[in-house]
Amino acid sequence: MPDAFTTRVLNIATGSDERVVDITGDCESFLREAAAGRDGLLNVFVPHATAGIAVIETGAGSDDDLLSTLHTLLPADDRWQHRHGSPGHGRDHVLPAFVPPHATLPVVDGRLALGTWQSVCLVDTNVSNHNRQVRLSFLGGVGEA
């Protein structure tokens, strides 16, 4: 019998560039095992003060548009009170107010119930932190699928 609550931590190398990393496949892989055909909720959480989770379209330029918009809203310059790290790093600490560090998503029959063009993405603007963790947690009913 599958557990009502199951969790896994992903380790993701984001490199030294700002990135939007599509983790939908990782979420689906986790749910094949954890959900085992059941309904429930997937919580996606990044335990970092300078990264977030977004549900957006990818591959058609939206991920680049998101980074461009964040540059406009949160410029990497010296206006920030939080000044350690790379130039403009203070903006990275404001990012989670715009792109929250979590998302809770519906799971139906063991699969993510996303819209046609929706993907689950890690958003990382901190060029000084090259490795991120993402915690995936499934909460579902107990019993057989």
PDB file of C-alpha atoms in Angstrom:
ATOM      1  CA  MET A   1       0.000   0.000   0.000  1.00  0.00           C
ATOM      2  CA  PRO A   2       1.502   3.395  -0.967  1.00  0.00           C
ATOM      3  CA  ASP A   3       2.155   5.960   1.764  1.00  0.00           C
ATOM      4  CA  ALA A   4      -0.172   8.933   2.244  1.00  0.00           C
ATOM      5  CA  PHE A   5       2.870  11.251   2.295  1.00  0.00           C
ATOM      6  CA  THR A   6       6.061  10.756   0.302  1.00  0.00           C
ATOM      7  CA  THR A   7       8.894  13.170  -0.346  1.00  0.00           C
ATOM      8  CA  ARG A   8      12.037  13.331  -2.472  1.00  0.00           C
ATOM      9  CA  VAL A   9      14.756  15.953  -2.906  1.00  0.00           C
ATOM     10  CA  LEU A  10      16.062  16.816  -6.376  1.00  0.00           C
ATOM     11  CA  ASN A  11      19.560  18.240  -6.739  1.00  0.00           C
ATOM     12  CA  ILE A  12      19.721  20.573  -9.736  1.00  0.00           C
ATOM     13  CA  ALA A  13      22.864  22.201 -11.108  1.00  0.00           C
ATOM     14  CA  THR A  14      21.774  25.609 -12.409  1.00  0.00           C
ATOM     15  CA  GLY A  15      25.234  26.830 -13.400  1.00  0.00           C
ATOM     16  CA  SER A  16      26.467  30.400 -13.392  1.00  0.00           C
ATOM     17  CA  ASP A  17      23.715  31.907 -15.577  1.00  0.00           C
ATOM     18  CA  GLU A  18      20.198  32.967 -14.638  1.00  0.00           C
ATOM     19  CA  ARG A  19      17.941  30.078 -15.531  1.00  0.00           C
ATOM     20  CA  VAL A  20      14.438  28.788 -15.789  1.00  0.00           C
ATOM     21  CA  VAL A  21      14.725  25.001 -15.435  1.00  0.00           C
ATOM     22  CA  ASP A  22      11.768  22.847 -16.473  1.00  0.00           C
ATOM     23  CA  ILE A  23      11.352  20.169 -13.790  1.00  0.00           C
ATOM     24  CA  THR A  24       7.988  18.833 -15.003  1.00  0.00           C
ATOM     25  CA  GLY A  25       9.543  15.522 -16.057  1.00  0.00           C
ATOM     26  CA  ASP A  26      11.127  15.113 -12.615  1.00  0.00           C
ATOM     27  CA  CYS A  27       7.742  15.781 -11.005  1.00  0.00           C
ATOM     28  CA  GLU A  28       6.021  13.246 -13.249  1.00  0.00           C
ATOM     29  CA  SER A  29       8.704  10.634 -12.574  1.00  0.00           C
ATOM     30  CA  PHE A  30       8.324  11.134  -8.827  1.00  0.00           C
ATOM     31  CA  LEU A  31       4.526  10.829  -9.065  1.00  0.00           C
ATOM     32  CA  ARG A  32       4.664   7.550 -11.010  1.00  0.00           C
ATOM     33  CA  GLU A  33       6.230   6.022  -7.921  1.00  0.00           C
ATOM     34  CA  ALA A  34       4.776   8.104  -5.082  1.00  0.00           C
ATOM     35  CA  ALA A  35       1.188   8.558  -6.257  1.00  0.00           C
ATOM     36  CA  ALA A  36       0.786   5.111  -7.826  1.00  0.00           C
ATOM     37  CA  GLY A  37      -2.385   6.144  -9.676  1.00  0.00           C
ATOM     38  CA  ARG A  38      -3.976   7.987  -6.738  1.00  0.00           C
ATOM     39  CA  ASP A  39      -5.392  11.493  -6.516  1.00  0.00           C
ATOM     40  CA  GLY A  40      -3.751  14.037  -4.246  1.00  0.00           C
ATOM     41  CA  LEU A  41      -1.511  17.085  -4.181  1.00  0.00           C
ATOM     42  CA  LEU A  42       2.085  17.635  -5.224  1.00  0.00           C
ATOM     43  CA  ASN A  43       3.920  20.322  -3.300  1.00  0.00           C
ATOM     44  CA  VAL A  44       7.076  21.650  -4.948  1.00  0.00           C
ATOM     45  CA  PHE A  45       9.347  23.668  -2.657  1.00  0.00           C
ATOM     46  CA  VAL A  46      12.778  25.216  -3.131  1.00  0.00           C
ATOM     47  CA  PRO A  47      14.502  25.795   0.252  1.00  0.00           C
ATOM     48  CA  HIS A  48      16.565  28.749  -0.925  1.00  0.00           C
ATOM     49  CA  ALA A  49      16.136  32.484  -0.254  1.00  0.00           C
ATOM     50  CA  THR A  50      17.020  33.371  -3.863  1.00  0.00           C
ATOM     51  CA  ALA A  51      15.006  31.000  -6.066  1.00  0.00           C
ATOM     52  CA  GLY A  52      11.372  30.280  -6.856  1.00  0.00           C
ATOM     53  CA  ILE A  53       8.930  27.889  -8.488  1.00  0.00           C
ATOM     54  CA  ALA A  54       6.809  28.999 -11.451  1.00  0.00           C
ATOM     55  CA  VAL A  55       4.107  27.258 -13.463  1.00  0.00           C
ATOM     56  CA  ILE A  56       4.535  28.667 -16.969  1.00  0.00           C
ATOM     57  CA  GLU A  57       4.813  27.729 -20.619  1.00  0.00           C
ATOM     58  CA  THR A  58       8.360  26.899 -21.696  1.00  0.00           C
ATOM     59  CA  GLY A  59      10.087  26.454 -25.028  1.00  0.00           C
ATOM     60  CA  ALA A  60       8.202  29.227 -26.837  1.00  0.00           C
ATOM     61  CA  GLY A  61      10.126  32.115 -25.332  1.00  0.00           C
ATOM     62  CA  SER A  62       8.074  32.516 -22.154  1.00  0.00           C
ATOM     63  CA  ASP A  63      10.971  31.394 -19.971  1.00  0.00           C
ATOM     64  CA  ASP A  64      13.204  34.082 -21.541  1.00  0.00           C
ATOM     65  CA  ASP A  65      10.345  36.586 -21.206  1.00  0.00           C
ATOM     66  CA  LEU A  66      10.118  35.769 -17.501  1.00  0.00           C
ATOM     67  CA  LEU A  67      13.837  36.421 -16.983  1.00  0.00           C
ATOM     68  CA  SER A  68      13.591  39.638 -19.005  1.00  0.00           C
ATOM     69  CA  THR A  69      10.629  40.807 -16.924  1.00  0.00           C
ATOM     70  CA  LEU A  70      12.492  40.035 -13.711  1.00  0.00           C
ATOM     71  CA  HIS A  71      15.427  42.120 -15.011  1.00  0.00           C
ATOM     72  CA  THR A  72      13.045  45.028 -15.579  1.00  0.00           C
ATOM     73  CA  LEU A  73      11.323  44.691 -12.199  1.00  0.00           C
ATOM     74  CA  LEU A  74      14.444  43.749 -10.238  1.00  0.00           C
ATOM     75  CA  PRO A  75      17.527  45.272 -11.888  1.00  0.00           C
ATOM     76  CA  ALA A  76      20.925  43.853 -10.916  1.00  0.00           C
ATOM     77  CA  ASP A  77      22.428  47.137  -9.757  1.00  0.00           C
ATOM     78  CA  ASP A  78      23.526  48.827  -6.532  1.00  0.00           C
ATOM     79  CA  ARG A  79      20.093  50.045  -5.346  1.00  0.00           C
ATOM     80  CA  TRP A  80      19.619  47.106  -2.970  1.00  0.00           C
ATOM     81  CA  GLN A  81      20.252  47.280   0.778  1.00  0.00           C
ATOM     82  CA  HIS A  82      21.264  43.608   0.781  1.00  0.00           C
ATOM     83  CA  ARG A  83      24.715  43.975  -0.805  1.00  0.00           C
ATOM     84  CA  HIS A  84      26.847  40.892  -0.226  1.00  0.00           C
ATOM     85  CA  GLY A  85      27.701  38.607  -3.152  1.00  0.00           C
ATOM     86  CA  SER A  86      27.713  39.500  -6.813  1.00  0.00           C
ATOM     87  CA  PRO A  87      26.646  43.005  -7.967  1.00  0.00           C
ATOM     88  CA  GLY A  88      22.888  43.412  -7.604  1.00  0.00           C
ATOM     89  CA  HIS A  89      22.569  40.237  -5.505  1.00  0.00           C
ATOM     90  CA  GLY A  90      20.020  41.968  -3.272  1.00  0.00           C
ATOM     91  CA  ARG A  91      17.469  41.569  -6.058  1.00  0.00           C
ATOM     92  CA  ASP A  92      17.849  37.787  -5.817  1.00  0.00           C
ATOM     93  CA  HIS A  93      16.573  37.986  -2.238  1.00  0.00           C
ATOM     94  CA  VAL A  94      13.488  39.888  -3.406  1.00  0.00           C
ATOM     95  CA  LEU A  95      12.731  37.332  -6.173  1.00  0.00           C
ATOM     96  CA  PRO A  96      10.627  35.004  -3.944  1.00  0.00           C
ATOM     97  CA  ALA A  97       8.131  37.840  -3.413  1.00  0.00           C
ATOM     98  CA  PHE A  98       7.432  37.699  -7.176  1.00  0.00           C
ATOM     99  CA  VAL A  99       8.161  34.023  -7.902  1.00  0.00           C
ATOM    100  CA  PRO A 100       7.278  32.150  -4.705  1.00  0.00           C
ATOM    101  CA  PRO A 101       9.454  29.297  -3.426  1.00  0.00           C
ATOM    102  CA  HIS A 102       6.580  26.824  -3.697  1.00  0.00           C
ATOM    103  CA  ALA A 103       3.661  25.558  -5.747  1.00  0.00           C
ATOM    104  CA  THR A 104       0.931  23.090  -4.813  1.00  0.00           C
ATOM    105  CA  LEU A 105      -0.488  21.234  -7.795  1.00  0.00           C
ATOM    106  CA  PRO A 106      -3.385  18.809  -8.259  1.00  0.00           C
ATOM    107  CA  VAL A 107      -2.662  15.173  -9.013  1.00  0.00           C
ATOM    108  CA  VAL A 108      -5.397  13.105 -10.677  1.00  0.00           C
ATOM    109  CA  ASP A 109      -4.984   9.367 -11.268  1.00  0.00           C
ATOM    110  CA  GLY A 110      -1.306   9.692 -10.338  1.00  0.00           C
ATOM    111  CA  ARG A 111      -0.556  12.413 -12.893  1.00  0.00           C
ATOM    112  CA  LEU A 112      -0.079  16.161 -12.696  1.00  0.00           C
ATOM    113  CA  ALA A 113      -3.274  17.940 -13.708  1.00  0.00           C
ATOM    114  CA  LEU A 114      -1.577  20.791 -15.563  1.00  0.00           C
ATOM    115  CA  GLY A 115      -3.004  22.788 -18.435  1.00  0.00           C
ATOM    116  CA  THR A 116      -1.861  22.022 -21.986  1.00  0.00           C
ATOM    117  CA  TRP A 117       1.040  24.477 -22.032  1.00  0.00           C
ATOM    118  CA  GLN A 118       1.905  24.559 -18.342  1.00  0.00           C
ATOM    119  CA  SER A 119       5.251  23.361 -16.996  1.00  0.00           C
ATOM    120  CA  VAL A 120       6.700  23.345 -13.484  1.00  0.00           C
ATOM    121  CA  CYS A 121       9.926  25.367 -13.412  1.00  0.00           C
ATOM    122  CA  LEU A 122      12.689  26.298 -11.011  1.00  0.00           C
ATOM    123  CA  VAL A 123      13.548  29.987 -11.428  1.00  0.00           C
ATOM    124  CA  ASP A 124      17.092  30.872 -10.341  1.00  0.00           C
ATOM    125  CA  THR A 125      18.537  34.360 -10.810  1.00  0.00           C
ATOM    126  CA  ASN A 126      21.381  33.909  -8.308  1.00  0.00           C
ATOM    127  CA  VAL A 127      24.494  33.401 -10.451  1.00  0.00           C
ATOM    128  CA  SER A 128      26.594  32.774  -7.330  1.00  0.00           C
ATOM    129  CA  ASN A 129      24.737  29.630  -6.213  1.00  0.00           C
ATOM    130  CA  HIS A 130      25.235  26.926  -8.842  1.00  0.00           C
ATOM    131  CA  ASN A 131      23.407  24.081  -7.104  1.00  0.00           C
ATOM    132  CA  ARG A 132      19.813  23.991  -5.929  1.00  0.00           C
ATOM    133  CA  GLN A 133      17.576  21.563  -4.130  1.00  0.00           C
ATOM    134  CA  VAL A 134      13.891  21.121  -4.878  1.00  0.00           C
ATOM    135  CA  ARG A 135      11.719  19.134  -2.485  1.00  0.00           C
ATOM    136  CA  LEU A 136       8.831  17.222  -4.047  1.00  0.00           C
ATOM    137  CA  SER A 137       6.134  16.034  -1.615  1.00  0.00           C
ATOM    138  CA  PHE A 138       3.061  14.011  -2.556  1.00  0.00           C
ATOM    139  CA  LEU A 139       0.060  13.940  -0.247  1.00  0.00           C
ATOM    140  CA  GLY A 140      -2.648  11.525  -1.286  1.00  0.00           C
ATOM    141  CA  GLY A 141      -5.220   9.127  -0.011  1.00  0.00           C
ATOM    142  CA  VAL A 142      -4.117   5.765   1.316  1.00  0.00           C
ATOM    143  CA  GLY A 143      -5.279   2.563  -0.229  1.00  0.00           C
ATOM    144  CA  GLU A 144      -5.003   0.968  -3.601  1.00  0.00           C
ATOM    145  CA  ALA A 145      -5.034   2.895  -6.843  1.00  0.00           C
TER     146      ALA A 145
END
